[in-house]
Amino acid sequence: LGGRNGLYRGWVMSALVRSCMFAYFGTYELLRKQFGMTAGSKGNRSTLESLGVSVLCGSLTGVSYWTCCYPFDVVRNRILVAPDTSPPLYRNGLHCAREIYRIHGYHGFLAGYTTCLLRSVPANAAAFLAYELSMHLLPPR
């Protein structure tokens, strides 16, 4: 449905959500430096300590990323699930954001945020733990 233009519905909002990746990798590297570690090394810590730091940094990285992009993601999801009608329910991302604010206020942009963080913390901790384990197991360049 939606023809050729239906393929691009929500594209701008998806790009905005993905542009928040600076908060993902940037936060991870910043936190690792704060703990005196560089990517793929354990600094002056034991392997167990460095993996614990990776879990902590990964968890905080997930919180940082979703805090940055969640309002954009709410708008994107509203656009993507809107019925295919003529005229469209939302003209663009800004119109959708205004409608969310008009109906729900600022809280409308945070619907489901707590649940998202509850999922994000362990998922990102595991992802960065797997990354660091892989870096420890691979031979150095």
PDB file of C-alpha atoms in Angstrom, residues 25-97:
ATOM      1  CA  PHE A  25      29.690   4.662  20.421  1.00  0.00           C
ATOM      2  CA  GLY A  26      30.781   8.044  21.736  1.00  0.00           C
ATOM      3  CA  THR A  27      29.466   7.304  25.217  1.00  0.00           C
ATOM      4  CA  TYR A  28      31.097   3.880  25.269  1.00  0.00           C
ATOM      5  CA  GLU A  29      34.504   5.261  24.340  1.00  0.00           C
ATOM      6  CA  LEU A  30      34.178   8.200  26.726  1.00  0.00           C
ATOM      7  CA  LEU A  31      33.264   5.922  29.635  1.00  0.00           C
ATOM      8  CA  ARG A  32      36.064   3.489  28.838  1.00  0.00           C
ATOM      9  CA  LYS A  33      38.554   6.340  28.865  1.00  0.00           C
ATOM     10  CA  GLN A  34      37.136   7.538  32.194  1.00  0.00           C
ATOM     11  CA  PHE A  35      37.872   4.082  33.587  1.00  0.00           C
ATOM     12  CA  GLY A  36      41.412   4.192  32.138  1.00  0.00           C
ATOM     13  CA  MET A  37      40.814   1.627  29.427  1.00  0.00           C
ATOM     14  CA  THR A  38      41.212   1.733  25.668  1.00  0.00           C
ATOM     15  CA  ALA A  39      39.304  -0.336  23.138  1.00  0.00           C
ATOM     16  CA  GLY A  40      40.407  -3.949  23.140  1.00  0.00           C
ATOM     17  CA  SER A  41      42.684  -3.617  26.176  1.00  0.00           C
ATOM     18  CA  LYS A  42      42.171  -4.051  29.879  1.00  0.00           C
ATOM     19  CA  GLY A  43      44.485  -1.284  31.072  1.00  0.00           C
ATOM     20  CA  ASN A  44      45.854  -1.986  34.565  1.00  0.00           C
ATOM     21  CA  ARG A  45      42.925  -4.229  35.501  1.00  0.00           C
ATOM     22  CA  SER A  46      42.443  -7.964  35.624  1.00  0.00           C
ATOM     23  CA  THR A  47      40.403  -9.525  32.848  1.00  0.00           C
ATOM     24  CA  LEU A  48      37.451  -9.962  35.201  1.00  0.00           C
ATOM     25  CA  GLU A  49      37.584  -6.308  36.258  1.00  0.00           C
ATOM     26  CA  SER A  50      37.880  -5.114  32.668  1.00  0.00           C
ATOM     27  CA  LEU A  51      34.891  -7.221  31.649  1.00  0.00           C
ATOM     28  CA  GLY A  52      32.919  -5.757  34.558  1.00  0.00           C
ATOM     29  CA  VAL A  53      33.819  -2.274  33.358  1.00  0.00           C
ATOM     30  CA  SER A  54      32.653  -3.270  29.877  1.00  0.00           C
ATOM     31  CA  VAL A  55      29.292  -4.418  31.280  1.00  0.00           C
ATOM     32  CA  LEU A  56      28.878  -1.145  33.200  1.00  0.00           C
ATOM     33  CA  CYS A  57      29.925   0.991  30.225  1.00  0.00           C
ATOM     34  CA  GLY A  58      27.677  -0.995  27.880  1.00  0.00           C
ATOM     35  CA  SER A  59      24.696  -0.539  30.191  1.00  0.00           C
ATOM     36  CA  LEU A  60      25.218   3.205  30.468  1.00  0.00           C
ATOM     37  CA  THR A  61      25.779   3.410  26.728  1.00  0.00           C
ATOM     38  CA  GLY A  62      22.334   1.929  26.074  1.00  0.00           C
ATOM     39  CA  VAL A  63      20.730   4.431  28.448  1.00  0.00           C
ATOM     40  CA  SER A  64      22.558   7.303  26.743  1.00  0.00           C
ATOM     41  CA  TYR A  65      21.564   6.201  23.246  1.00  0.00           C
ATOM     42  CA  TRP A  66      17.884   5.695  23.996  1.00  0.00           C
ATOM     43  CA  THR A  67      17.657   8.906  26.008  1.00  0.00           C
ATOM     44  CA  CYS A  68      18.998  10.765  22.991  1.00  0.00           C
ATOM     45  CA  CYS A  69      16.863   9.156  20.295  1.00  0.00           C
ATOM     46  CA  TYR A  70      13.685   7.979  22.019  1.00  0.00           C
ATOM     47  CA  PRO A  71      11.478  10.997  21.187  1.00  0.00           C
ATOM     48  CA  PHE A  72      12.478  10.679  17.511  1.00  0.00           C
ATOM     49  CA  ASP A  73      11.741   6.958  17.657  1.00  0.00           C
ATOM     50  CA  VAL A  74       8.244   7.610  19.035  1.00  0.00           C
ATOM     51  CA  VAL A  75       7.509   9.958  16.123  1.00  0.00           C
ATOM     52  CA  ARG A  76       9.008   7.498  13.608  1.00  0.00           C
ATOM     53  CA  ASN A  77       6.907   4.630  14.951  1.00  0.00           C
ATOM     54  CA  ARG A  78       3.727   6.732  14.826  1.00  0.00           C
ATOM     55  CA  ILE A  79       4.421   7.594  11.187  1.00  0.00           C
ATOM     56  CA  LEU A  80       5.189   3.991  10.253  1.00  0.00           C
ATOM     57  CA  VAL A  81       2.053   2.515  11.833  1.00  0.00           C
ATOM     58  CA  ALA A  82      -0.309   5.271  10.662  1.00  0.00           C
ATOM     59  CA  PRO A  83      -3.049   3.963   8.381  1.00  0.00           C
ATOM     60  CA  ASP A  84      -2.548   4.458   4.661  1.00  0.00           C
ATOM     61  CA  THR A  85      -5.249   7.051   4.038  1.00  0.00           C
ATOM     62  CA  SER A  86      -5.681   9.979   1.733  1.00  0.00           C
ATOM     63  CA  PRO A  87      -4.885  12.563   2.981  1.00  0.00           C
ATOM     64  CA  PRO A  88      -2.272  10.969   5.239  1.00  0.00           C
ATOM     65  CA  LEU A  89      -2.750  11.110   9.000  1.00  0.00           C
ATOM     66  CA  TYR A  90       0.628  12.872   9.386  1.00  0.00           C
ATOM     67  CA  ARG A  91       2.065  15.140   6.693  1.00  0.00           C
ATOM     68  CA  ASN A  92       5.627  14.803   8.008  1.00  0.00           C
ATOM     69  CA  GLY A  93       7.628  14.234  11.180  1.00  0.00           C
ATOM     70  CA  LEU A  94       7.103  17.741  12.493  1.00  0.00           C
ATOM     71  CA  HIS A  95       3.349  17.488  12.027  1.00  0.00           C
ATOM     72  CA  CYS A  96       3.348  14.142  13.831  1.00  0.00           C
ATOM     73  CA  ALA A  97       5.407  15.584  16.712  1.00  0.00           C
TER      74      ALA A  97
END
